């Protein structure tokens, strides 16, 4: 078995990843592909928790900008993440993986409540733990929830899956000569305003020396490579 760099990780998946190239709703093929990627990473022996977003269904902050109450909008967004969690759980279990879906909002008919010790025990037993409903509170993004839960379950890194292969000095979609960073410090990200995560999430990681790996989910095998510590994106940590 390959040597993993981080034996326990928090994988942050955006809701948009669940929609494939469609932007909204569910793409069954895309969800199945994500499940395969997670399964390959799990085969390394790593313990994997997953925080899912809900942007393919509802994004609270964006809805609140249209003159809607932010608390209500965020609550709807948190419920959207539960739907994504259920879809991912079904795909993973269909591929033979033992999973548990936990929610920060109590809804016992479809998910366990998030209980830190129970989540850790599931991970120790080799189950993939899918975390939904963010922190259970409005005004906090799922990036912040991923950082918080990672610290709570004692993960060694947050793996942030995106649609680009790391952090660049400029937008690589607009600037072909943009340079990708292999490693960055927390201070460099803040000083250069690189927007790795929202500030609350990033501050949590920086204050607790929790590395963040930003990588491209679309390249097959990248989740596994990220777990193994291979050069698949950008690692943000205390040392350059």
Short mmCIF file of C-alpha atoms in Angstrom, two decimals:
data_model
loop_
_atom_site.label_atom_id
_atom_site.label_comp_id
_atom_site.label_asym_id
_atom_site.label_seq_id
_atom_site.Cartn_x
_atom_site.Cartn_y
_atom_site.Cartn_z
CA UNK A 1 0.00 0.00 0.00
CA UNK A 2 1.31 3.46 -0.93
CA UNK A 3 2.50 5.72 1.87
CA UNK A 4 -0.03 8.47 2.49
CA UNK A 5 1.16 11.92 3.46
CA UNK A 6 -1.99 12.73 5.44
CA UNK A 7 -3.61 9.65 7.05
CA UNK A 8 -6.85 11.53 7.72
CA UNK A 9 -8.12 14.27 5.41
CA UNK A 10 -11.07 16.56 4.95
CA UNK A 11 -12.08 16.71 1.28
CA UNK A 12 -14.01 19.86 0.41
CA UNK A 13 -16.31 19.40 -2.58
CA UNK A 14 -18.24 22.25 -4.15
CA UNK A 15 -21.87 21.82 -5.04
CA UNK A 16 -21.01 22.78 -8.60
CA UNK A 17 -18.88 19.63 -8.88
CA UNK A 18 -22.06 17.59 -8.39
CA UNK A 19 -23.61 19.29 -11.40
CA UNK A 20 -20.80 18.44 -13.79
CA UNK A 21 -20.69 20.99 -16.59
CA UNK A 22 -24.33 21.95 -16.22
CA UNK A 23 -23.92 24.38 -13.34
CA UNK A 24 -27.21 23.50 -11.67
CA UNK A 25 -28.86 20.29 -10.50
CA UNK A 26 -27.34 16.81 -10.45
CA UNK A 27 -25.19 15.10 -13.03
CA UNK A 28 -25.26 11.37 -12.26
CA UNK A 29 -22.11 10.70 -14.29
CA UNK A 30 -20.23 13.46 -12.48
CA UNK A 31 -21.30 12.18 -9.06
CA UNK A 32 -20.30 8.63 -9.98
CA UNK A 33 -16.91 9.94 -11.14
CA UNK A 34 -16.40 11.77 -7.84
CA UNK A 35 -17.29 8.58 -5.96
CA UNK A 36 -14.68 6.66 -7.96
CA UNK A 37 -12.06 9.28 -7.18
CA UNK A 38 -12.86 9.09 -3.47
CA UNK A 39 -12.77 5.30 -3.62
CA UNK A 40 -9.30 5.32 -5.18
CA UNK A 41 -8.09 7.66 -2.44
CA UNK A 42 -9.68 5.47 0.21
CA UNK A 43 -7.82 2.44 -1.18
CA UNK A 44 -4.53 4.05 -0.06
CA UNK A 45 -5.60 3.48 3.53
CA UNK A 46 -6.40 7.12 4.23
CA UNK A 47 -9.38 8.04 6.38
CA UNK A 48 -11.64 10.41 4.45
CA UNK A 49 -14.25 12.90 5.60
CA UNK A 50 -16.06 14.97 2.97
CA UNK A 51 -17.70 18.36 3.36
CA UNK A 52 -20.17 19.03 0.54
CA UNK A 53 -21.34 22.40 -0.72
CA UNK A 54 -24.73 23.22 -2.16
CA UNK A 55 -24.09 25.74 -4.92
CA UNK A 56 -25.59 23.52 -7.61
CA UNK A 57 -28.96 23.88 -5.87
CA UNK A 58 -28.87 27.01 -3.72
CA UNK A 59 -26.19 29.43 -2.60
CA UNK A 60 -27.30 31.45 0.40
CA UNK A 61 -25.03 34.47 0.03
CA UNK A 62 -25.91 34.94 -3.63
CA UNK A 63 -29.64 34.69 -2.92
CA UNK A 64 -29.36 37.18 -0.06
CA UNK A 65 -27.88 39.70 -2.51
CA UNK A 66 -31.25 39.69 -4.29
CA UNK A 67 -32.93 41.33 -1.28
CA UNK A 68 -33.68 38.11 0.57
CA UNK A 69 -33.12 37.49 4.26
CA UNK A 70 -29.62 36.08 4.67
CA UNK A 71 -30.48 33.72 7.52
CA UNK A 72 -33.33 32.14 5.58
CA UNK A 73 -31.26 31.95 2.40
CA UNK A 74 -28.37 30.28 4.22
CA UNK A 75 -30.72 27.77 5.83
CA UNK A 76 -32.05 26.80 2.41
CA UNK A 77 -28.46 26.47 1.21
CA UNK A 78 -27.60 24.20 4.12
CA UNK A 79 -30.51 21.93 3.24
CA UNK A 80 -29.19 21.82 -0.32
CA UNK A 81 -25.93 20.36 0.97
CA UNK A 82 -27.88 17.52 2.59
CA UNK A 83 -29.35 16.65 -0.80
CA UNK A 84 -25.85 16.57 -2.26
CA UNK A 85 -24.66 14.44 0.64
CA UNK A 86 -27.42 11.92 0.00
CA UNK A 87 -26.59 11.79 -3.71
CA UNK A 88 -22.89 11.24 -3.00
CA UNK A 89 -23.63 8.63 -0.34
CA UNK A 90 -25.80 6.66 -2.75
CA UNK A 91 -23.06 6.72 -5.40
CA UNK A 92 -20.34 5.65 -2.95
CA UNK A 93 -22.39 2.82 -1.49
CA UNK A 94 -23.35 1.61 -4.95
CA UNK A 95 -19.62 1.29 -5.59
CA UNK A 96 -19.18 -0.79 -2.44
CA UNK A 97 -18.02 1.76 0.13
CA UNK A 98 -19.23 1.94 3.72
CA UNK A 99 -20.39 5.49 4.45
CA UNK A 100 -22.11 7.62 7.05
CA UNK A 101 -23.94 10.86 6.30
CA UNK A 102 -23.98 13.38 9.13
CA UNK A 103 -25.85 16.67 9.27
CA UNK A 104 -25.32 19.76 11.40
CA UNK A 105 -29.10 20.25 11.26
CA UNK A 106 -31.07 17.47 12.93
CA UNK A 107 -32.97 15.36 10.39
CA UNK A 108 -32.78 11.84 11.74
CA UNK A 109 -34.81 10.27 8.93
CA UNK A 110 -31.98 10.82 6.42
CA UNK A 111 -28.77 11.54 8.34
CA UNK A 112 -27.07 11.16 11.68
CA UNK A 113 -26.52 14.32 13.72
CA UNK A 114 -22.94 15.52 13.65
CA UNK A 115 -21.30 14.23 16.81
CA UNK A 116 -17.56 14.70 16.85
CA UNK A 117 -16.64 11.48 18.65
CA UNK A 118 -19.01 9.45 16.50
CA UNK A 119 -17.52 10.93 13.32
CA UNK A 120 -14.01 10.08 14.53
CA UNK A 121 -15.10 6.53 15.36
CA UNK A 122 -16.59 6.07 11.89
CA UNK A 123 -13.31 7.21 10.36
CA UNK A 124 -11.32 4.84 12.56
CA UNK A 125 -13.55 1.99 11.35
CA UNK A 126 -12.74 2.82 7.74
CA UNK A 127 -16.03 4.48 6.84
CA UNK A 128 -16.24 7.50 4.58
CA UNK A 129 -17.95 10.27 6.54
CA UNK A 130 -19.98 12.77 4.51
CA UNK A 131 -20.70 16.00 6.36
CA UNK A 132 -23.62 18.20 5.36
CA UNK A 133 -25.52 21.34 6.44
CA UNK A 134 -22.29 23.25 6.94
CA UNK A 135 -21.89 24.39 10.54
CA UNK A 136 -25.66 24.48 11.01
CA UNK A 137 -25.52 28.27 11.32
CA UNK A 138 -26.16 31.08 8.82
CA UNK A 139 -23.35 33.40 7.69
CA UNK A 140 -20.78 30.56 7.63
CA UNK A 141 -19.67 29.05 4.34
CA UNK A 142 -19.05 25.37 3.72
CA UNK A 143 -15.35 26.28 3.39
CA UNK A 144 -15.49 27.46 7.01
CA UNK A 145 -17.42 24.32 7.94
CA UNK A 146 -14.76 22.16 6.25
CA UNK A 147 -11.98 23.87 8.23
CA UNK A 148 -13.92 23.62 11.49
CA UNK A 149 -14.86 19.97 11.08
CA UNK A 150 -11.33 19.10 9.96
CA UNK A 151 -10.01 20.45 13.23
CA UNK A 152 -12.74 18.70 15.22
CA UNK A 153 -12.07 15.25 13.73
CA UNK A 154 -8.29 15.82 13.84
CA UNK A 155 -7.69 15.69 10.09
CA UNK A 156 -4.15 16.49 8.97
CA UNK A 157 -5.12 18.50 5.88
CA UNK A 158 -8.00 20.08 4.00
CA UNK A 159 -8.09 19.01 0.35
CA UNK A 160 -9.97 21.70 -1.56
CA UNK A 161 -11.14 20.34 -4.91
CA UNK A 162 -11.56 23.03 -7.58
CA UNK A 163 -11.69 23.39 -11.36
CA UNK A 164 -8.06 24.58 -11.65
CA UNK A 165 -4.85 22.74 -10.83
CA UNK A 166 -3.77 24.93 -7.93
CA UNK A 167 -3.32 28.55 -6.97
CA UNK A 168 -2.03 30.98 -9.59
CA UNK A 169 -0.66 34.51 -9.44
CA UNK A 170 -3.39 35.47 -11.93
CA UNK A 171 -6.54 33.91 -13.32
CA UNK A 172 -5.22 31.09 -15.58
CA UNK A 173 -8.44 31.13 -17.61
CA UNK A 174 -7.78 34.73 -18.63
CA UNK A 175 -3.98 34.77 -18.61
CA UNK A 176 -2.20 31.86 -20.37
CA UNK A 177 1.12 32.95 -18.83
CA UNK A 178 -0.22 32.76 -15.27
CA UNK A 179 2.21 31.04 -12.90
CA UNK A 180 1.11 28.22 -10.60
CA UNK A 181 2.50 28.14 -7.09
CA UNK A 182 3.59 24.77 -5.74
CA UNK A 183 3.80 25.93 -2.13
CA UNK A 184 2.68 29.04 -0.30
CA UNK A 185 2.58 30.21 3.28
CA UNK A 186 -0.60 31.44 4.93
CA UNK A 187 0.89 34.95 5.10
CA UNK A 188 1.69 34.95 1.37
CA UNK A 189 -1.91 34.04 0.53
CA UNK A 190 -3.24 36.86 2.71
CA UNK A 191 -0.72 39.46 1.51
CA UNK A 192 -1.32 38.62 -2.17
CA UNK A 193 -5.08 38.25 -1.69
CA UNK A 194 -5.09 34.92 -3.48
CA UNK A 195 -8.56 33.93 -2.27
CA UNK A 196 -7.82 30.32 -1.34
CA UNK A 197 -10.92 30.19 0.89
CA UNK A 198 -13.11 32.75 2.55
CA UNK A 199 -11.24 34.63 5.27
CA UNK A 200 -12.93 32.90 8.22
CA UNK A 201 -12.06 29.44 6.88
CA UNK A 202 -8.53 30.43 5.99
CA UNK A 203 -7.92 32.06 9.36
CA UNK A 204 -9.00 28.86 11.12
CA UNK A 205 -6.51 26.87 9.06
CA UNK A 206 -3.70 29.37 9.58
CA UNK A 207 -4.20 29.71 13.33
CA UNK A 208 -4.21 25.93 13.78
CA UNK A 209 -1.44 25.13 11.27
CA UNK A 210 -3.80 23.03 9.14
CA UNK A 211 -2.44 22.63 5.59
CA UNK A 212 -4.73 23.33 2.63
CA UNK A 213 -4.17 21.56 -0.69
CA UNK A 214 -5.86 23.18 -3.69
CA UNK A 215 -6.10 20.89 -6.72
CA UNK A 216 -8.09 20.09 -9.84
CA UNK A 217 -10.89 17.59 -9.24
CA UNK A 218 -11.36 17.09 -12.98
CA UNK A 219 -8.05 15.27 -13.52
CA UNK A 220 -8.54 11.53 -12.89
CA UNK A 221 -6.61 10.24 -9.89
CA UNK A 222 -5.99 13.63 -8.34
CA UNK A 223 -7.77 12.96 -5.05
CA UNK A 224 -5.56 9.91 -4.54
CA UNK A 225 -2.45 11.86 -5.54
CA UNK A 226 -3.36 14.66 -3.14
CA UNK A 227 -3.73 12.18 -0.27
CA UNK A 228 -0.33 10.71 -1.14
CA UNK A 229 1.24 14.17 -1.17
CA UNK A 230 2.16 14.14 -4.86
CA UNK A 231 2.57 17.37 -6.83
CA UNK A 232 -1.01 17.87 -8.01
CA UNK A 233 -1.74 21.44 -6.98
CA UNK A 234 -0.71 23.99 -4.40
CA UNK A 235 0.00 23.29 -0.74
CA UNK A 236 -0.61 26.17 1.68
CA UNK A 237 1.02 25.85 5.08
CA UNK A 238 3.28 27.47 7.61
CA UNK A 239 6.49 26.78 5.67
CA UNK A 240 7.04 27.80 2.00
#
